[in-house]
XYZ file of C-alpha atoms in Angstrom:
446
model
C 44.024 -21.873 113.414
C 41.325 -19.717 111.860
C 43.893 -18.123 109.556
C 45.199 -21.536 108.484
C 41.664 -22.731 107.692
C 41.019 -19.570 105.683
C 44.196 -20.067 103.648
C 43.364 -23.732 103.067
C 39.900 -22.745 101.847
C 41.142 -20.000 99.505
C 44.214 -21.849 98.242
C 43.803 -25.623 98.535
C 46.822 -27.422 97.120
C 44.820 -29.393 94.558
C 43.049 -26.312 93.207
C 46.247 -24.269 92.967
C 48.079 -27.099 91.224
C 45.153 -27.619 88.820
C 45.208 -23.923 87.939
C 48.949 -24.019 87.417
C 48.734 -27.111 85.221
C 45.958 -25.544 83.149
C 48.037 -22.451 82.431
C 51.218 -24.454 81.902
C 49.570 -26.707 79.341
C 47.577 -23.912 77.723
C 50.573 -21.647 77.222
C 53.250 -24.135 76.252
C 51.045 -26.097 73.859
C 49.977 -23.232 71.618
C 51.775 -19.945 72.283
C 54.119 -20.724 69.388
C 51.082 -20.602 67.092
C 50.177 -17.196 68.534
C 53.683 -15.933 67.861
C 53.455 -17.190 64.276
C 50.133 -15.419 63.767
C 51.505 -12.139 65.127
C 54.560 -12.331 62.909
C 52.348 -13.007 59.871
C 50.815 -9.561 60.412
C 54.274 -8.006 60.696
C 54.195 -7.528 64.456
C 57.182 -5.837 66.017
C 58.826 -7.204 69.144
C 56.847 -4.714 71.255
C 53.569 -5.669 69.569
C 54.321 -9.364 70.037
C 54.807 -8.812 73.757
C 51.613 -6.757 73.804
C 49.696 -9.698 72.316
C 50.786 -11.926 75.204
C 49.968 -9.144 77.666
C 46.441 -8.608 76.292
C 45.650 -12.309 76.047
C 46.993 -13.056 79.535
C 45.104 -10.176 81.146
C 41.919 -11.056 79.256
C 42.028 -14.701 80.282
C 42.959 -13.828 83.852
C 40.138 -11.342 84.334
C 37.489 -13.599 82.795
C 38.621 -16.729 84.661
C 38.573 -14.971 88.025
C 35.430 -12.918 87.475
C 33.253 -15.611 85.920
C 34.380 -18.362 88.315
C 33.524 -16.190 91.323
C 30.250 -15.001 89.800
C 28.880 -18.452 88.930
C 30.732 -20.555 91.528
C 31.879 -22.890 88.778
C 35.347 -23.532 87.286
C 34.943 -21.195 84.300
C 38.245 -21.334 82.423
C 38.891 -19.258 79.329
C 41.626 -19.462 76.719
C 42.849 -17.852 73.559
C 41.506 -19.338 70.355
C 44.205 -21.768 69.220
C 42.359 -22.687 65.980
C 41.868 -18.960 65.485
C 45.596 -18.362 65.857
C 46.300 -21.117 63.333
C 43.877 -19.476 60.924
C 45.534 -16.097 61.452
C 48.978 -17.561 60.835
C 47.999 -18.020 57.190
C 45.190 -15.487 56.815
C 47.176 -12.425 57.948
C 49.827 -12.683 55.266
C 49.969 -9.294 53.571
C 47.562 -7.747 56.120
C 48.621 -4.779 58.224
C 48.413 -4.920 62.000
C 45.729 -2.210 61.975
C 43.588 -4.233 59.558
C 44.127 -7.339 61.656
C 42.870 -5.512 64.750
C 39.750 -4.537 62.782
C 39.114 -8.230 62.094
C 39.654 -9.040 65.795
C 37.031 -6.453 66.725
C 34.486 -7.865 64.274
C 34.907 -11.384 65.647
C 34.632 -10.150 69.252
C 31.481 -8.115 68.558
C 29.849 -11.124 66.875
C 30.593 -13.214 69.973
C 28.925 -10.541 72.122
C 25.879 -10.613 69.830
C 25.684 -14.417 70.060
C 25.688 -14.105 73.845
C 23.126 -11.306 74.027
C 20.712 -12.986 71.616
C 21.144 -16.423 73.203
C 21.131 -18.301 69.897
C 24.251 -20.329 70.695
C 22.864 -21.467 74.046
C 19.593 -22.502 72.398
C 21.544 -24.719 70.022
C 23.548 -26.243 72.873
C 20.352 -26.930 74.809
C 19.255 -29.354 72.081
C 22.416 -31.474 72.122
C 22.015 -34.751 74.085
C 24.426 -35.216 76.966
C 26.051 -38.423 75.591
C 26.974 -36.641 72.358
C 28.501 -33.729 74.270
C 30.445 -36.201 76.418
C 31.679 -38.031 73.317
C 32.743 -34.698 71.857
C 34.800 -33.957 74.955
C 36.339 -37.432 74.972
C 37.341 -37.017 71.335
C 38.999 -33.686 72.055
C 40.978 -35.076 74.987
C 41.838 -38.480 73.532
C 45.009 -37.317 71.817
C 46.387 -36.028 75.123
C 45.760 -39.377 76.794
C 47.501 -41.338 74.047
C 50.381 -38.853 73.948
C 51.292 -39.878 77.506
C 52.111 -43.399 76.295
C 53.759 -42.112 73.125
C 56.151 -40.214 75.371
C 56.941 -43.441 77.221
C 58.403 -44.735 73.977
C 60.159 -41.512 73.026
C 61.331 -40.425 76.468
C 60.629 -43.192 78.951
C 63.079 -41.793 81.517
C 60.594 -38.957 82.114
C 57.157 -40.340 81.221
C 57.397 -43.754 82.910
C 58.393 -42.427 86.385
C 55.630 -39.819 86.126
C 53.020 -42.466 85.377
C 54.262 -44.740 88.155
C 54.204 -41.834 90.605
C 50.609 -41.139 89.580
C 49.593 -44.773 90.163
C 51.250 -44.795 93.601
C 49.554 -41.512 94.394
C 46.147 -42.890 93.386
C 46.671 -45.691 95.906
C 48.038 -43.756 98.863
C 47.216 -40.037 98.399
C 44.707 -39.709 95.569
C 44.117 -35.964 96.012
C 47.763 -35.223 95.247
C 48.468 -37.907 92.649
C 48.798 -35.430 89.768
C 50.971 -33.103 91.871
C 53.242 -36.050 92.715
C 53.525 -36.943 89.021
C 54.486 -33.352 88.195
C 57.116 -33.272 90.945
C 58.649 -36.538 89.709
C 58.597 -35.195 86.136
C 60.422 -32.014 87.144
C 63.021 -34.056 89.037
C 63.484 -36.442 86.109
C 63.914 -33.644 83.562
C 66.330 -31.837 85.869
C 68.381 -35.032 86.316
C 68.337 -35.553 82.557
C 69.395 -31.948 81.963
C 66.465 -31.222 79.646
C 65.831 -27.687 80.912
C 67.325 -24.850 78.863
C 67.789 -22.061 81.373
C 70.103 -19.763 79.438
C 68.921 -16.239 78.673
C 66.350 -15.926 81.439
C 65.081 -12.384 82.003
C 62.057 -11.447 84.110
C 60.616 -8.298 82.543
C 57.207 -6.649 82.701
C 55.209 -6.473 79.475
C 54.203 -3.114 78.009
C 50.889 -2.846 76.104
C 51.062 -1.429 72.595
C 47.856 0.175 71.225
C 47.079 -0.250 67.513
C 44.384 1.911 65.948
C 42.045 -0.420 64.036
C 41.332 -0.138 60.324
C 38.300 -1.780 58.737
C 38.961 -3.253 55.323
C 35.941 -5.198 54.060
C 38.083 -7.867 52.424
C 39.990 -8.502 55.642
C 36.773 -8.454 57.661
C 35.173 -11.068 55.414
C 38.318 -13.105 54.814
C 39.696 -13.050 58.368
C 37.134 -11.667 60.832
C 34.201 -13.929 59.928
C 36.274 -17.157 59.746
C 37.915 -16.239 63.073
C 34.463 -15.952 64.663
C 33.306 -19.232 63.091
C 36.258 -21.335 64.220
C 36.215 -19.779 67.703
C 32.559 -20.686 68.211
C 32.673 -24.126 66.594
C 36.109 -25.335 67.671
C 36.469 -23.650 71.070
C 33.230 -22.447 72.676
C 31.280 -25.548 71.693
C 33.611 -28.078 73.403
C 34.075 -25.576 76.237
C 30.373 -25.804 77.027
C 30.577 -29.600 76.729
C 33.247 -29.660 79.455
C 31.050 -27.738 81.886
C 27.996 -29.869 81.178
C 29.969 -33.096 81.396
C 31.202 -32.056 84.853
C 27.624 -31.391 85.951
C 27.601 -27.581 85.915
C 24.492 -25.927 84.488
C 25.962 -22.444 84.259
C 24.075 -20.312 81.692
C 26.122 -20.045 78.514
C 24.954 -16.738 77.070
C 26.415 -14.506 79.837
C 29.744 -16.298 79.503
C 29.882 -15.493 75.799
C 28.777 -11.917 76.410
C 31.534 -11.270 78.943
C 34.316 -13.026 77.044
C 33.298 -11.150 73.883
C 33.193 -7.824 75.719
C 36.645 -8.266 77.261
C 37.923 -9.416 73.860
C 36.529 -6.234 72.283
C 38.209 -3.974 74.830
C 41.601 -5.662 74.506
C 41.587 -6.278 70.730
C 43.570 -3.088 69.928
C 46.364 -4.452 72.140
C 46.496 -7.818 70.359
C 43.746 -9.909 71.986
C 42.562 -11.696 68.851
C 40.184 -14.194 70.462
C 38.898 -15.163 73.919
C 36.673 -18.175 74.391
C 35.666 -20.903 76.806
C 38.466 -23.416 77.277
C 38.007 -27.144 76.799
C 41.199 -29.058 77.577
C 42.429 -26.801 80.365
C 38.893 -26.460 81.745
C 38.697 -30.237 82.027
C 41.685 -30.137 84.390
C 39.950 -27.648 86.682
C 36.507 -29.293 86.639
C 37.554 -32.809 87.623
C 37.910 -34.468 90.996
C 41.660 -33.858 91.018
C 41.003 -30.102 91.287
C 38.903 -30.510 94.442
C 36.888 -33.407 95.914
C 33.901 -31.100 96.438
C 32.284 -29.992 93.130
C 30.970 -26.865 94.844
C 34.518 -25.670 95.529
C 36.162 -26.417 92.192
C 35.542 -22.843 91.136
C 38.636 -22.028 93.234
C 40.716 -23.836 90.580
C 39.231 -21.504 87.962
C 40.179 -18.509 90.092
C 43.771 -19.694 90.474
C 43.957 -20.340 86.741
C 43.064 -16.679 86.294
C 45.748 -15.617 88.771
C 48.435 -17.510 86.855
C 47.170 -16.113 83.549
C 47.477 -12.599 84.962
C 51.107 -13.360 85.772
C 51.622 -14.601 82.212
C 50.201 -11.345 80.908
C 52.204 -9.112 83.232
C 55.451 -10.924 82.459
C 54.718 -11.564 78.799
C 58.341 -11.042 77.823
C 59.360 -14.234 79.623
C 56.828 -16.491 77.900
C 59.121 -17.110 74.949
C 61.861 -18.149 77.326
C 59.446 -20.502 79.093
C 58.660 -22.167 75.779
C 62.259 -23.006 75.032
C 63.165 -23.880 78.627
C 60.516 -26.492 79.428
C 60.988 -30.060 78.105
C 58.065 -31.096 75.843
C 57.966 -34.554 77.422
C 57.138 -32.986 80.792
C 54.282 -30.902 79.387
C 52.758 -33.706 77.306
C 53.160 -36.269 80.063
C 51.484 -34.220 82.782
C 48.698 -33.228 80.379
C 47.879 -36.876 79.712
C 47.983 -37.808 83.382
C 45.880 -34.827 84.458
C 43.134 -35.706 81.972
C 42.842 -39.471 82.582
C 39.906 -39.134 84.964
C 38.031 -36.738 82.715
C 38.466 -38.992 79.672
C 37.141 -41.968 81.636
C 34.129 -40.047 82.917
C 33.339 -38.735 79.445
C 33.426 -42.206 77.912
C 31.179 -43.555 80.657
C 28.609 -40.861 80.009
C 28.884 -41.130 76.223
C 28.260 -44.886 76.069
C 25.671 -45.227 78.824
C 22.527 -45.017 76.662
C 21.887 -47.827 74.151
C 19.904 -45.596 71.792
C 22.611 -42.941 71.678
C 25.642 -45.234 71.748
C 26.248 -45.345 67.997
C 25.866 -41.553 67.492
C 28.209 -41.040 70.457
C 30.830 -43.370 68.958
C 30.585 -41.553 65.624
C 31.028 -38.223 67.426
C 34.006 -39.561 69.370
C 35.810 -40.974 66.333
C 35.144 -38.019 64.053
C 36.282 -35.540 66.704
C 39.410 -37.513 67.557
C 40.325 -37.795 63.871
C 41.362 -34.150 63.652
C 39.367 -33.715 60.423
C 39.295 -30.115 59.189
C 37.118 -28.595 56.451
C 36.711 -24.946 55.444
C 39.080 -24.012 58.254
C 36.707 -25.432 60.891
C 38.095 -28.137 63.152
C 36.908 -31.636 63.950
C 34.923 -30.669 67.054
C 32.202 -29.095 64.895
C 32.217 -31.815 62.252
C 32.312 -34.555 64.870
C 29.236 -33.214 66.588
C 27.491 -32.726 63.239
C 28.258 -36.334 62.266
C 26.864 -37.564 65.587
C 23.675 -35.520 65.262
C 23.117 -36.793 61.716
C 23.656 -40.379 62.876
C 21.132 -39.856 65.657
C 18.575 -38.302 63.273
C 18.898 -41.141 60.753
C 18.607 -43.735 63.516
C 15.451 -42.106 64.889
C 13.902 -42.024 61.407
C 14.708 -45.704 60.936
C 13.092 -46.573 64.269
C 9.954 -44.608 63.411
C 9.709 -46.373 60.065
C 10.159 -49.754 61.721
C 7.371 -49.000 64.202
C 5.076 -47.814 61.419
C 5.577 -51.130 59.593
C 4.456 -53.155 62.619
C 0.708 -53.910 62.288
C 0.003 -53.963 66.003
C 1.681 -52.193 68.942
C 1.467 -55.364 70.994
C 4.165 -56.484 73.378
C 7.379 -57.412 71.682
C 6.879 -55.032 68.746
C 10.080 -54.017 67.074
C 11.292 -50.565 67.997
C 9.538 -50.303 71.380
C 12.612 -50.962 73.486
C 14.393 -47.691 72.632
C 11.342 -45.836 73.988
C 11.321 -47.578 77.345
C 11.617 -45.611 80.530
C 15.018 -47.147 81.159
C 16.508 -45.802 77.946
C 14.809 -42.474 78.334
C 16.139 -42.028 81.843
C 19.602 -42.966 80.655
C 19.450 -40.279 78.025
C 18.689 -37.769 80.724
C 21.336 -38.934 83.178
C 23.881 -36.174 83.505
C 27.257 -37.443 84.716
C 28.427 -36.379 88.103
C 31.766 -34.679 88.654
C 33.549 -38.054 88.915
C 32.155 -39.405 85.655
C 29.321 -41.407 87.215
C 25.680 -40.468 87.482
C 24.959 -37.958 90.144
C 23.387 -34.652 91.014
C 25.654 -31.809 89.860
C 26.333 -28.639 91.712
C 23.894 -26.093 90.285
C 25.069 -22.657 89.406
C 21.713 -21.324 88.311
C 18.046 -22.201 88.740
C 17.398 -23.642 85.293
C 15.486 -26.931 85.474
C 17.336 -30.021 84.384
C 16.414 -31.885 81.243
C 17.892 -34.517 79.002
C 19.944 -32.132 76.893
C 23.139 -30.260 77.387
C 22.774 -26.841 78.867
C 19.259 -27.279 80.184
């Protein structure tokens, strides 16, 4: 009995399935972009496999190590916007020069962690805006579930129905039930392409870096910028939205350090995950917020397997039906989207800036190679600043601060407390599990 309890504690079904879903969605949704980026630099077949090896090992080590260290579901990922940037920016660049750009970006991430400047910025972002940012990032995955019902209802509709039944009768395993029904439906439909399967171990390929100033400025600096703005920023928002106050700077320092060590093998960018982290930080991963870090650990285990068997990742891409991946992603993120919207719209004073952040982020707007997560947050902050200035001006125009003066309501204790209410792990207000001893305040990261 003691052994069974130990196994259940170390490998609860919900946490293992959350980790598997995170890796499944993370790999299948963007590894094609990574392949395109590697080919743009003229990568050989061996170097392409080495890229998958380095990225998988890097994500596995950081997920396991950081989740155990901070007792929080710390999930890392490769920089998908960074890979998209590399797919065009590495044309005509040698692999050695590309590795030099990877090293520059990684070292800059380490510096941002050591100096703490990124965490200081995050500490000044109100919680509702961070929640709106997260909701905007995840919104497309929620809507894609219903898009798939139109395109491939034989798969998506049974998955959704299985989820609803699971929520009624066995809520902890509702997502697992949806995945099982999806696998059965795709197998019945014959959507799996299983030809050419070969399970082979990946072999790392070392590339000696070369530092060309044009490549460093044209590729390395933009890679750092998009990784911080489009990946690490929403990654922090996920943790804060789930109620975890893990210090940000050490996370950046460690991901940057591992990135630096593995860059010569093809690890172009490691960062905090957003979408896959949301899967591991929600109630579906574990009912107890203090034990959801186990989902982060299992995510790392599956990423290690991806790295070790990097040669099979390409096969996995072509074998798995897209409807299954997109459907389970939407279902797995429903609870997180709902909790984020609840937190984003709770405070009257911050409601409009939160809506602006949500819409701008969900729009997919890109400028200067930087994605909508950065511009959405910037738009929300500007809306908040303008609104505060307008309220101050209105108060200054009132001759007497007597009761009923215009502009006093936003300063009431009720609104102020709402601004400071950090959502609990289920999307409602609540006391989060603390992973450090920082005092709580009304801003993200405090």
